[in-house]
mmCIF file of C-alpha atoms in Angstrom:
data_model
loop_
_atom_site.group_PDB
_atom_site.id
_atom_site.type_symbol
_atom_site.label_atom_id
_atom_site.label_comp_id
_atom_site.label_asym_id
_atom_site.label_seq_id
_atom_site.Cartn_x
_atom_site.Cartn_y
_atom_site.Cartn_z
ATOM 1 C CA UNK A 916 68.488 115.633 127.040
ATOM 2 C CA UNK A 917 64.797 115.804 126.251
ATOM 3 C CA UNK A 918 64.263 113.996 123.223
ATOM 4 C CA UNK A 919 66.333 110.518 123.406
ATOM 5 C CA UNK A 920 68.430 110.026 119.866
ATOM 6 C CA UNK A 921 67.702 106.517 118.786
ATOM 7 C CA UNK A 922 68.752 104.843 115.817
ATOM 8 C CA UNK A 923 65.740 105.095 114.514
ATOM 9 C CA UNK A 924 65.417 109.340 114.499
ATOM 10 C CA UNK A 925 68.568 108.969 113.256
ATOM 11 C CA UNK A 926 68.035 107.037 109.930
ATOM 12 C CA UNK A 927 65.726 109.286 108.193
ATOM 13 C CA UNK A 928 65.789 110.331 104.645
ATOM 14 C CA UNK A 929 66.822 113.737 105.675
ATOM 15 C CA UNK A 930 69.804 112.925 107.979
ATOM 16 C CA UNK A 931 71.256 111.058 104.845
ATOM 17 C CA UNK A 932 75.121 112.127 104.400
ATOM 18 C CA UNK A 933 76.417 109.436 101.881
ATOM 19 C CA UNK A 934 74.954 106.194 100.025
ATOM 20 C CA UNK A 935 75.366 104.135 96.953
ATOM 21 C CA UNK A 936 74.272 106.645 93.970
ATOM 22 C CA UNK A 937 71.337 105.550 92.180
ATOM 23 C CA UNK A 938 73.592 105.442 89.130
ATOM 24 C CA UNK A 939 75.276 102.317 89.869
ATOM 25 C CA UNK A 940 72.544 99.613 89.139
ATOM 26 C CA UNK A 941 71.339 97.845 91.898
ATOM 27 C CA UNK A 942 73.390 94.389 90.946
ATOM 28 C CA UNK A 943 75.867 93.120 93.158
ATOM 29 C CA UNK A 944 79.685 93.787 91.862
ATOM 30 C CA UNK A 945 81.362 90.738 90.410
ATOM 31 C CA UNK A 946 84.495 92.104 92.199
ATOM 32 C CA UNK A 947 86.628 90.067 94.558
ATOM 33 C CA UNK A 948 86.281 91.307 98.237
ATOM 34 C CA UNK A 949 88.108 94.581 98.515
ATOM 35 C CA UNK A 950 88.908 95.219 95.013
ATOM 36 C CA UNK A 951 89.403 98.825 94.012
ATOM 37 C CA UNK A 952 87.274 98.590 90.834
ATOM 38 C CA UNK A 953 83.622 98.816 92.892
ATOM 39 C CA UNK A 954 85.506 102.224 94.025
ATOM 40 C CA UNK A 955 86.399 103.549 90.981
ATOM 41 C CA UNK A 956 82.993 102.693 89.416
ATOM 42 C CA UNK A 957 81.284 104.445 91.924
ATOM 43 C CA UNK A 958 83.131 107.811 91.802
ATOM 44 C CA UNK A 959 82.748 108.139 88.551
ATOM 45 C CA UNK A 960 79.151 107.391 88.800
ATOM 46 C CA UNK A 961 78.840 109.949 91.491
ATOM 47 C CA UNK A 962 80.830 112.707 89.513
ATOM 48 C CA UNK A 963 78.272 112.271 86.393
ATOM 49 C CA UNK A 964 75.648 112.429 89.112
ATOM 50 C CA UNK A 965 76.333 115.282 90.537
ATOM 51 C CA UNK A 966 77.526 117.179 87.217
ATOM 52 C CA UNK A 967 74.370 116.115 86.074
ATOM 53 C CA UNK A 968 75.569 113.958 82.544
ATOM 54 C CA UNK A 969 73.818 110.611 82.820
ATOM 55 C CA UNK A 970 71.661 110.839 79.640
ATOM 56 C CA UNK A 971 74.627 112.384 77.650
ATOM 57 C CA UNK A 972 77.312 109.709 78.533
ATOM 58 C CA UNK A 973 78.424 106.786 76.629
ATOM 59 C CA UNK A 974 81.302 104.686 78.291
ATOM 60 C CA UNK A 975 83.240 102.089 76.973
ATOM 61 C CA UNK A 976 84.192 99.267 78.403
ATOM 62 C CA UNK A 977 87.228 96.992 78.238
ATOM 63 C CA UNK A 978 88.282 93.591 78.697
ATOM 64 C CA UNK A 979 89.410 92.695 82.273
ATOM 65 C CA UNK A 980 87.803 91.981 85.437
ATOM 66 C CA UNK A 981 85.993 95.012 84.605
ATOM 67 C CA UNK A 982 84.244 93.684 81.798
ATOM 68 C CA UNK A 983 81.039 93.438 82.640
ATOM 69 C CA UNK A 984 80.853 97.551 83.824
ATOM 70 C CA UNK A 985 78.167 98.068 81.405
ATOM 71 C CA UNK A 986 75.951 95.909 84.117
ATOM 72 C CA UNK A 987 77.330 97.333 86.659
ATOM 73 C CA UNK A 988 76.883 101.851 85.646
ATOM 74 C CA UNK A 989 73.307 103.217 84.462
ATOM 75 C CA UNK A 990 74.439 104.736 81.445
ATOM 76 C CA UNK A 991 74.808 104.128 77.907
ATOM 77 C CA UNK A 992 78.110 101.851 77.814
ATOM 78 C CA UNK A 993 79.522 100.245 74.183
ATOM 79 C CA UNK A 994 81.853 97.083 74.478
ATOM 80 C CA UNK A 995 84.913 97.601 72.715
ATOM 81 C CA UNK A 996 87.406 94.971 71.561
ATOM 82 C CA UNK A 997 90.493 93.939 73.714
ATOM 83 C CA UNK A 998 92.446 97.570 74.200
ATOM 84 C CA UNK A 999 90.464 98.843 71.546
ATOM 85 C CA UNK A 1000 88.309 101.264 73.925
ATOM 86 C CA UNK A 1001 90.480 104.573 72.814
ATOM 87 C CA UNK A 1002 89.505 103.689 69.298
ATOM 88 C CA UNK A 1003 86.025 102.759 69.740
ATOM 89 C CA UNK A 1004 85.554 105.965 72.291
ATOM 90 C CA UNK A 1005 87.385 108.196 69.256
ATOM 91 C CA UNK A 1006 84.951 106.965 66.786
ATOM 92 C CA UNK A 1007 81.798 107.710 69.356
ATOM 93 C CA UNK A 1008 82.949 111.129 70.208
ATOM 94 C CA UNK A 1009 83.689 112.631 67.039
ATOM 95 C CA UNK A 1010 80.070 111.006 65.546
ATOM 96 C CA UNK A 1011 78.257 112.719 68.794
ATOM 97 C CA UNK A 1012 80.875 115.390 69.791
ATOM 98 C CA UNK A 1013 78.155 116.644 72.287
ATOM 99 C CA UNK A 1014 78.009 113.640 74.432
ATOM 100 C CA UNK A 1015 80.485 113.105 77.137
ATOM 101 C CA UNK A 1016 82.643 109.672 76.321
ATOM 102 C CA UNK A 1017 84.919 108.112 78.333
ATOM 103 C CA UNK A 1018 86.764 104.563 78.614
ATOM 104 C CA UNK A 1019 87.582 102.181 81.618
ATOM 105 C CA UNK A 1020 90.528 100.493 81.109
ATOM 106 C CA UNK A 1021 92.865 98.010 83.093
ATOM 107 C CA UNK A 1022 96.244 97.532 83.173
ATOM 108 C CA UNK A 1023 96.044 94.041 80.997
ATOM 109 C CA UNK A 1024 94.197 96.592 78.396
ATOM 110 C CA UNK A 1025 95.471 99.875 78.242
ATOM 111 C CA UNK A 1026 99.162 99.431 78.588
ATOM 112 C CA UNK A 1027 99.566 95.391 77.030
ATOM 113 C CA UNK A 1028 97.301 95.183 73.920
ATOM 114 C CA UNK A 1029 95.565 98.323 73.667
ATOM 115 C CA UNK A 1030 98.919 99.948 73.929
ATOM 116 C CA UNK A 1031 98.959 101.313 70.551
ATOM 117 C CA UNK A 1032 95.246 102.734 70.790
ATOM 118 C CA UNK A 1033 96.001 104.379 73.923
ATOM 119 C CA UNK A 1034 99.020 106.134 72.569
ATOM 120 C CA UNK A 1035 98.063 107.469 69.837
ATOM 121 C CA UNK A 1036 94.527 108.415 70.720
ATOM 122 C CA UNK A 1037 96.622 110.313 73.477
ATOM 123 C CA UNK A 1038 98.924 111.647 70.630
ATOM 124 C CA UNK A 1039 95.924 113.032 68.136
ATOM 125 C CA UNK A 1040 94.567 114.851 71.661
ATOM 126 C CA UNK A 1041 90.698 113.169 71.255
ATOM 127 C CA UNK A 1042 88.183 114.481 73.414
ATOM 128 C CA UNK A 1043 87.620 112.256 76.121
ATOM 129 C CA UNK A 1044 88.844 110.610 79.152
ATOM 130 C CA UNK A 1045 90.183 107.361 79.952
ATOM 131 C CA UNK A 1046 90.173 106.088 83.568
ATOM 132 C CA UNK A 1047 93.129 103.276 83.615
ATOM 133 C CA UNK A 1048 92.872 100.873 86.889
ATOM 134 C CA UNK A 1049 96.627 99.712 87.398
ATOM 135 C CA UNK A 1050 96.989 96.967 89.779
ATOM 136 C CA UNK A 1051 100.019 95.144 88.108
ATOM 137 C CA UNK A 1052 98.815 92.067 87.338
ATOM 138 C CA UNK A 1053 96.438 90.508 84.927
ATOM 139 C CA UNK A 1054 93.579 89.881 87.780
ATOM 140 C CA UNK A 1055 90.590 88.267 85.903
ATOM 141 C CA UNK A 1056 92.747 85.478 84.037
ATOM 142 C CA UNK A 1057 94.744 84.343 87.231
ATOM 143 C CA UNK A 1058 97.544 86.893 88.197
ATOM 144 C CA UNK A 1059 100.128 86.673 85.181
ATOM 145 C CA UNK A 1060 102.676 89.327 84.867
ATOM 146 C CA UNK A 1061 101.674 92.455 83.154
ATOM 147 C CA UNK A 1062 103.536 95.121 81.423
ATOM 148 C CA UNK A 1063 103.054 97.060 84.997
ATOM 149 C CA UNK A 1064 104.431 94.795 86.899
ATOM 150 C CA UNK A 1065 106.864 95.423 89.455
ATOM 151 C CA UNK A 1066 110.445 93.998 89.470
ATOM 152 C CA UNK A 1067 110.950 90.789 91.663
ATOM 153 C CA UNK A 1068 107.073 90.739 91.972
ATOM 154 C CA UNK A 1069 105.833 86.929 91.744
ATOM 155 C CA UNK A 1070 102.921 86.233 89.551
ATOM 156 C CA UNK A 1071 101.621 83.064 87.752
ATOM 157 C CA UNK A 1072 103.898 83.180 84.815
ATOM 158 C CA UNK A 1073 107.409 85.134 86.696
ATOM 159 C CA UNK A 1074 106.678 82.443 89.469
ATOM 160 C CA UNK A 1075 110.504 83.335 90.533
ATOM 161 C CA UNK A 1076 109.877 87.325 90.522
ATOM 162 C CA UNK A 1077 110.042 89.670 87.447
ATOM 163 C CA UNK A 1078 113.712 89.131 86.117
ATOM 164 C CA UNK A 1079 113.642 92.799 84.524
ATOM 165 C CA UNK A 1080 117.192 91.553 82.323
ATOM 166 C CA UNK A 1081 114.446 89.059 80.642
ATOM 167 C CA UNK A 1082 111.192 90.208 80.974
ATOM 168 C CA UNK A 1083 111.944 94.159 80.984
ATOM 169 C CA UNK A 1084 110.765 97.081 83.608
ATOM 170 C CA UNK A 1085 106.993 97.789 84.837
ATOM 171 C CA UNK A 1086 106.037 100.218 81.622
ATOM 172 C CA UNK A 1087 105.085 103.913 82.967
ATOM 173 C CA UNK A 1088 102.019 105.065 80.354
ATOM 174 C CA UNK A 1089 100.937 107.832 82.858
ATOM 175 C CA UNK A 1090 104.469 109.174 82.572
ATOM 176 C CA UNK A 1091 104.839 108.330 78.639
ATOM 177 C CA UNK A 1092 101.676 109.923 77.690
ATOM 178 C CA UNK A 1093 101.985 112.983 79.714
ATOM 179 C CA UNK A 1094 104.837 114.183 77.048
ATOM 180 C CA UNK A 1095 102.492 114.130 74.220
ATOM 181 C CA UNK A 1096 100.796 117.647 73.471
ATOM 182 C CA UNK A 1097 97.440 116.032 72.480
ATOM 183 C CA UNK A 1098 96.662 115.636 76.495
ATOM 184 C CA UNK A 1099 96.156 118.244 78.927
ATOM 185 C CA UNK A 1100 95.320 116.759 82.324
ATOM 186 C CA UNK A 1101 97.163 113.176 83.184
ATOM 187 C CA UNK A 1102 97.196 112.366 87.098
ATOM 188 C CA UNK A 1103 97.727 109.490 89.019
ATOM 189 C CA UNK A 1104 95.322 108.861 92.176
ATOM 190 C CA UNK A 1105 94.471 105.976 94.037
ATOM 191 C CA UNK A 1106 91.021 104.693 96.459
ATOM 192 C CA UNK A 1107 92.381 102.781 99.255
ATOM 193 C CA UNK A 1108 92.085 105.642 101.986
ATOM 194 C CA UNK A 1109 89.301 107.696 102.592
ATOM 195 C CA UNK A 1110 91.531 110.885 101.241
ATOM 196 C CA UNK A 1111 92.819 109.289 97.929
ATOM 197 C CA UNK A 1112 89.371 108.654 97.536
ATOM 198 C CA UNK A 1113 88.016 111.970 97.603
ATOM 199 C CA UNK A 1114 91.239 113.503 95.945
ATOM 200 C CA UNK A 1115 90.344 110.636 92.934
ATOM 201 C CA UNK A 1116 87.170 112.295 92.781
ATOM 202 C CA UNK A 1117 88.354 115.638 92.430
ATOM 203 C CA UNK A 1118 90.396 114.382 89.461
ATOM 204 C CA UNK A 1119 87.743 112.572 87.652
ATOM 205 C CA UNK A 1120 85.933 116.074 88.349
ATOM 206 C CA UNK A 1121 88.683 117.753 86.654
ATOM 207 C CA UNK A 1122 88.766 115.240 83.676
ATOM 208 C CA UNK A 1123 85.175 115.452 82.999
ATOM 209 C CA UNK A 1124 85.379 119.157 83.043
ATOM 210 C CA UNK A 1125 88.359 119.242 80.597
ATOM 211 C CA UNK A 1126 86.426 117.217 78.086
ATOM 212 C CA UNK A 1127 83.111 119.599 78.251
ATOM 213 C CA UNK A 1128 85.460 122.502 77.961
ATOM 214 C CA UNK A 1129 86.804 120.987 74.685
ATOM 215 C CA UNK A 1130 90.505 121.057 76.037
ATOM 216 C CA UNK A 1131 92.150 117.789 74.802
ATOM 217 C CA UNK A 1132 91.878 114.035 76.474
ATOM 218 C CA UNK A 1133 92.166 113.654 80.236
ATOM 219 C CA UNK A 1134 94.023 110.617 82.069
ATOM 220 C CA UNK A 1135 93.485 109.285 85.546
ATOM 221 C CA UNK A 1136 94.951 106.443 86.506
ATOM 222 C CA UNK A 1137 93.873 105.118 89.497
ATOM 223 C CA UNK A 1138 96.430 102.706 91.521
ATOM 224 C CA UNK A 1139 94.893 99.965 92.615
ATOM 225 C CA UNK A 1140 95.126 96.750 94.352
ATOM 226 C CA UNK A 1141 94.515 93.185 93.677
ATOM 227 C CA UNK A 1142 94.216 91.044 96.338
ATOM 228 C CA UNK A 1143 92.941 87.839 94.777
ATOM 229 C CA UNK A 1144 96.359 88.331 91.897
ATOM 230 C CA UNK A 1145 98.768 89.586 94.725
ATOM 231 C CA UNK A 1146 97.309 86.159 97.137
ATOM 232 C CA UNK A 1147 96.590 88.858 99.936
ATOM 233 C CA UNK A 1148 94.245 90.123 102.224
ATOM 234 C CA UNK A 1149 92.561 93.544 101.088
ATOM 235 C CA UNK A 1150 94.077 95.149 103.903
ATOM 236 C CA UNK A 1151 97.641 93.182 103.350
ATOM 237 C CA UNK A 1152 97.143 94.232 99.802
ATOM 238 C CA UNK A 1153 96.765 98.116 100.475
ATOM 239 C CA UNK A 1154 99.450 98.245 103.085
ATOM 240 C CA UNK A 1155 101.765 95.924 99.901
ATOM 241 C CA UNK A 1156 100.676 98.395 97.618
ATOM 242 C CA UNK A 1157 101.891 101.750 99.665
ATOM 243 C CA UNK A 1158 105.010 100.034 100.556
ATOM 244 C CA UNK A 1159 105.672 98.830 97.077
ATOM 245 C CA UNK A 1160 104.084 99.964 93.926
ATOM 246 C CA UNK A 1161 103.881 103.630 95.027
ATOM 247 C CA UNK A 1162 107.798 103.714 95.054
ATOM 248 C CA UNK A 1163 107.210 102.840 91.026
ATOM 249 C CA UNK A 1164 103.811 104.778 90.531
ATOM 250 C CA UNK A 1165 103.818 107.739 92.729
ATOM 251 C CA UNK A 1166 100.934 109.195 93.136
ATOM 252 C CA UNK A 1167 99.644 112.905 91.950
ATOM 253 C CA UNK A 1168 99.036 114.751 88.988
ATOM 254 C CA UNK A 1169 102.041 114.509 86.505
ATOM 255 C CA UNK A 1170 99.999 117.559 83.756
ATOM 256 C CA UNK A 1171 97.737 120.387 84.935
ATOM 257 C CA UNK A 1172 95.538 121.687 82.153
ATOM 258 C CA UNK A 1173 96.645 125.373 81.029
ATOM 259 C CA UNK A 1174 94.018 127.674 82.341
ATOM 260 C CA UNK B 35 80.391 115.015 124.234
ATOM 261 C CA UNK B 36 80.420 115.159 120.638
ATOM 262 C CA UNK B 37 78.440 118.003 118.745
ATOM 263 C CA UNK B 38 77.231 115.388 115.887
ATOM 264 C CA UNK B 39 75.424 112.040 116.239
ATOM 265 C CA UNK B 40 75.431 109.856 113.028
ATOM 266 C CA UNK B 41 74.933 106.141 112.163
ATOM 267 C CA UNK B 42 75.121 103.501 109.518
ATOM 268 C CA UNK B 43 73.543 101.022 107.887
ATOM 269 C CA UNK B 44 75.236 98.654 106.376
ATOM 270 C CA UNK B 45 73.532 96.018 103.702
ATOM 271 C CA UNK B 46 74.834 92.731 105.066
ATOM 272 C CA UNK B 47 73.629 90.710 102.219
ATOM 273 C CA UNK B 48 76.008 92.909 99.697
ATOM 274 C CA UNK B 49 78.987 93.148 102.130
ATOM 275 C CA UNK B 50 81.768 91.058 100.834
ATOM 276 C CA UNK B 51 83.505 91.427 103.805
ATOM 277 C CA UNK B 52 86.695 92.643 102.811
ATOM 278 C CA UNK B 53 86.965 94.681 106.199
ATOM 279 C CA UNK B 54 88.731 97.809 104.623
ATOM 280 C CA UNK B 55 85.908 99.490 106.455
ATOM 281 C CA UNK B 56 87.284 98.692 109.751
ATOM 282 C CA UNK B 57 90.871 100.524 110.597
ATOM 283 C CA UNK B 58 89.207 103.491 108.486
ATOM 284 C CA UNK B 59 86.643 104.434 111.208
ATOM 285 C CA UNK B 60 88.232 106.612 114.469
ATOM 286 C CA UNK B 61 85.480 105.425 116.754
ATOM 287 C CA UNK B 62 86.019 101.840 116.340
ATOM 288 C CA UNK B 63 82.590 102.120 115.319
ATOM 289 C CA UNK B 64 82.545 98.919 112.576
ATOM 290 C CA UNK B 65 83.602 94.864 113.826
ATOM 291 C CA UNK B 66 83.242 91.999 111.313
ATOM 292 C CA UNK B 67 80.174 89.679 112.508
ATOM 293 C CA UNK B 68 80.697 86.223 113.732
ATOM 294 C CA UNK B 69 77.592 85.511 111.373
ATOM 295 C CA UNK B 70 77.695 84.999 107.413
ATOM 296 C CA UNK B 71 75.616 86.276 105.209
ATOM 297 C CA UNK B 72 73.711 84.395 102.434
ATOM 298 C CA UNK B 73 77.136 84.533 99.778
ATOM 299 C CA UNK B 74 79.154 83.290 103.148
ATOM 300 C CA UNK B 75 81.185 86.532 103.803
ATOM 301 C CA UNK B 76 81.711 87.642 108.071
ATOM 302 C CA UNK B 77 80.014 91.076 107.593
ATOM 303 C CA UNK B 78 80.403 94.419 108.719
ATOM 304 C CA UNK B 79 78.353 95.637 111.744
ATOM 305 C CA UNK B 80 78.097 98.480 113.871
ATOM 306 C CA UNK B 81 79.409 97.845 117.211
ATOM 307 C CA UNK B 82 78.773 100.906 118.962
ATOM 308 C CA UNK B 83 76.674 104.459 118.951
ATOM 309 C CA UNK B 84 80.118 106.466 118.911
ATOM 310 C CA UNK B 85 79.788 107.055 115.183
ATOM 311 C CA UNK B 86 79.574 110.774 113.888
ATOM 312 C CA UNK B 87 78.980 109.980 110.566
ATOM 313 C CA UNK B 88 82.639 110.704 109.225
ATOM 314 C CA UNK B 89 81.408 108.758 105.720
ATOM 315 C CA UNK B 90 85.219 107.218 105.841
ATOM 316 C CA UNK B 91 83.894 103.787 105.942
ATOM 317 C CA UNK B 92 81.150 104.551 103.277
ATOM 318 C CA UNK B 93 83.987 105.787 101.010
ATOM 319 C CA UNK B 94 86.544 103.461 101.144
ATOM 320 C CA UNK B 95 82.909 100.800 100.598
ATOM 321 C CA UNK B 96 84.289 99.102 97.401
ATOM 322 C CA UNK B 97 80.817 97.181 96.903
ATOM 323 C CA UNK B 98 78.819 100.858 98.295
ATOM 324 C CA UNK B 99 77.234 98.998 101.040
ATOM 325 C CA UNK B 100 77.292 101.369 103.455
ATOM 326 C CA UNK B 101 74.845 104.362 104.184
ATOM 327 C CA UNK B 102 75.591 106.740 106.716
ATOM 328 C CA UNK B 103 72.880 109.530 108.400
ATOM 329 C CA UNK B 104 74.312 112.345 110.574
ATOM 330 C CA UNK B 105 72.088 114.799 112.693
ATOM 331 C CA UNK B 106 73.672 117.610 114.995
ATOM 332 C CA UNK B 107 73.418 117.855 118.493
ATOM 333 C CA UNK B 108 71.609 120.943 119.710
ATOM 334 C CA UNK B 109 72.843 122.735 122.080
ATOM 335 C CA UNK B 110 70.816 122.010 124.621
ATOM 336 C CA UNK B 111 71.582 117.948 124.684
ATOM 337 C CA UNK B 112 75.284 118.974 124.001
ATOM 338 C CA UNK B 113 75.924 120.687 127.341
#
C-alpha cells in the first residue's frame, strides 16, 4: 500500500456518506434513550431536505412526548391543541394551499382524543399528511393504557394486563381510515432496523409526493417502541415489539395511491 | 481485503447510549464505553478499523449522533 489510510484521510468532508441533516436543530432530543421519535424526526427532516421544501413547510405538532418537535425540526411548526393537529393542519393548508403541511401525531393523540379530527379530516380527503408514532402506550405521562394497546399488555392503569371484555381491543386507525375515499396512500412502517428505516423513508417520500401532486391526504404510521412505558431495554423493547405488536400492527402499506 | 474503507464518528456528548447501534453493525465495529459522558450515559465507540461505512448504525441513530465517511480502496492497495 503506498499511502497508509488513517482515520484522519478518512474523515474528510468529501468521504462523508451519512450525518445528522442540518434540518434538525442542533438541540439535544428530549427523547428517552432509544426512542423511535429522534428517528422519525429525522427522516422526515431528511425527506424535506432532499426534496428541497424547508421554506414551504409548516408542521404541526401534537401533544405527547413529541411535544416539543417544533424545537427539535428547522421549519415553520404551529402547536395545535390536544388531537387537534388534523384540524389545525386543515385550516393551514387550505389558507396557503401552496405550502406543504403535515402533522406529527402519537398514539395518545391521534387515535384517543384527536380521534374525531383524524377521522374526518381523513374522510373530507385534506391535503396533507399525518405521520402517527404508535407505540401503545401513553409514554410522556407514565405508560397508561392507550386505545392501541395490546391485549394482556400491563401498563400503569391495566396493572393486571388489558382485560379486552372491560377495557375493549387495541383500536386499528391505519386499517379504519384506509376505507375512507378521502385518502389515497395509508402505510404502516416502522425504524427499529436499518431496512424499516429506509423503507419508512421511502413512504414519507411517497406521502410528501402525494400531497404536492394534489392527490388526497397521506398516512404513515410508524410502529414504534417505548422503552421507558414498556419498563425495557431499547433493544428488549424492539425485539418485544417484533414479537408482539407486529402480530396486531403488521407492517406495510394497507392503500397505494392510483397512478 | 475489503474494496471500501469507512469510519465513524460518533458525538459522545449526544449519545444516550441506548446501544441499538451495536447488533446493527456486521463488523462488530461499535462497543459501549466503560466511560460516561457529561449526561452519564456508557457511550458508543468505535472499537475497531473493520468498518466499511454500511451507515446501519447511523440510521438506526435515534438521537443522529453518528457520522460515517467511506473512501474506496484502489486497486492497487486492494490486491
Amino acid at each position: 500500500m503506498e499511502e497508509e489510510l488513517t482515520r484522519e484521510s478518512i474523515c474528510q468532508q468529501e468521504n462523508l456518506v451519512y450525518s445528522r441533516t442540518p434540518l434538525m436543530t442542533p438541540k439535544a432530543l428530549s427523547y428517552c434513550p432509544g426512542c423511535g421519535h429522534g428517528t422519525a424526526h429525522r427522516l422526515i427532516m431528511e425527506v424535506i431536505e432532499e426534496m428541497n421544501l424547508q421554506s414551504q413547510t409548516i408542521g404541526v405538532a401534537p401533544v405527547g412526548c413529541s411535544v416539543l418537535a417544533y424545537d427539535f425540526l428547522d421549519i415553520d411548526m404551529q402547536q395545535a391543541a390536544h388531537g387537534r393537529a388534523p384540524a389545525v393542519a386543515t385550516g393551514i393548508k387550505r389558507l396557503l394551499p401552496d405550502k406543504f403541511v403535515f402533522t406529527y401525531q402519537g398514539d395518545g393523540d391521534l387515535a384517543a382524543i384527536g380521534t374525531g379530527e383524524t377521522i374526518h379530516a381523513c374522510n373530507r380527503g385534506e391535503n396533507i399528511c399525518i405521520f402517527f408514532v404508535n407505540n401503545g402506550i401513553y409514554g410522556m405521562t407514565g405508560g397508561q393504557m392507550a386505545p392501541t394497546t395490546l391485549p394482556n399488555m400491563k401498563t400503569a392503569t391495566s396493572p393486571y394486563g388489558r382485560d379486552v371484555v372491560s377495557m375493549g381491543y387495541p383500536l386499528k386507525i391505519t386499517e379504519m381510515i384506509a376505507m375512507l375515499p378521502g385518502t389515497c396512500f395509508v402505510t404502516r412502517q416502522s425504524v427499529h432496523t436499518p431496512a424499516n428505516v429506509r423503507k419508512t423513508k421511502k413512504a414519507i417520500q411517497k406521502a410528501v409526493q402525494c400531497q404536492l401532486d394534489k392527490k388526497g391526504l397521506s398516512f404513515v404510521e410508524i410502529v414504534s417502541n417505548c422503552n421507558s412505558g414498556w419498563k425495557m431495554t431499547p433493544l428488549e423493547s424492539n425485539k418485544w415489539m417484533e414479537e408482539n405488536m407486529f402480530p396486531v400492527f403488521p407492517l406495510g402499506d394497507i392503500k397505494v395511491p392510483k397512478p | 481485503m475489503a474494496k471500501v474503507k469507512g469510519e465513524i464518528v460518533i458525538n459522545s456528548e449526544r449519545c444516550k447510549g441506548c446501544e441499538l447501534c451495536v447488533p446493527v453493525c456486521q463488523q462488530q465495529t461499535i462497543a459501549m464505553s466503560d466511560k460516561l459522558n457529561s449526561k452519564g450515559y456508557h457511550y458508543a465507540m468505535s472499537i475497531n478499523d473493520e468498518c466499511n461505512g454500511c451507515i446501519n448504525c447511523a440510521l438506526v441513530c435515534p438521537d443522529g449522533v453518528i457520522s460515517v465517511y467511506r473512501v474506496k480502496l484502489k486497486d492497487a492497495a486492494v490486491a
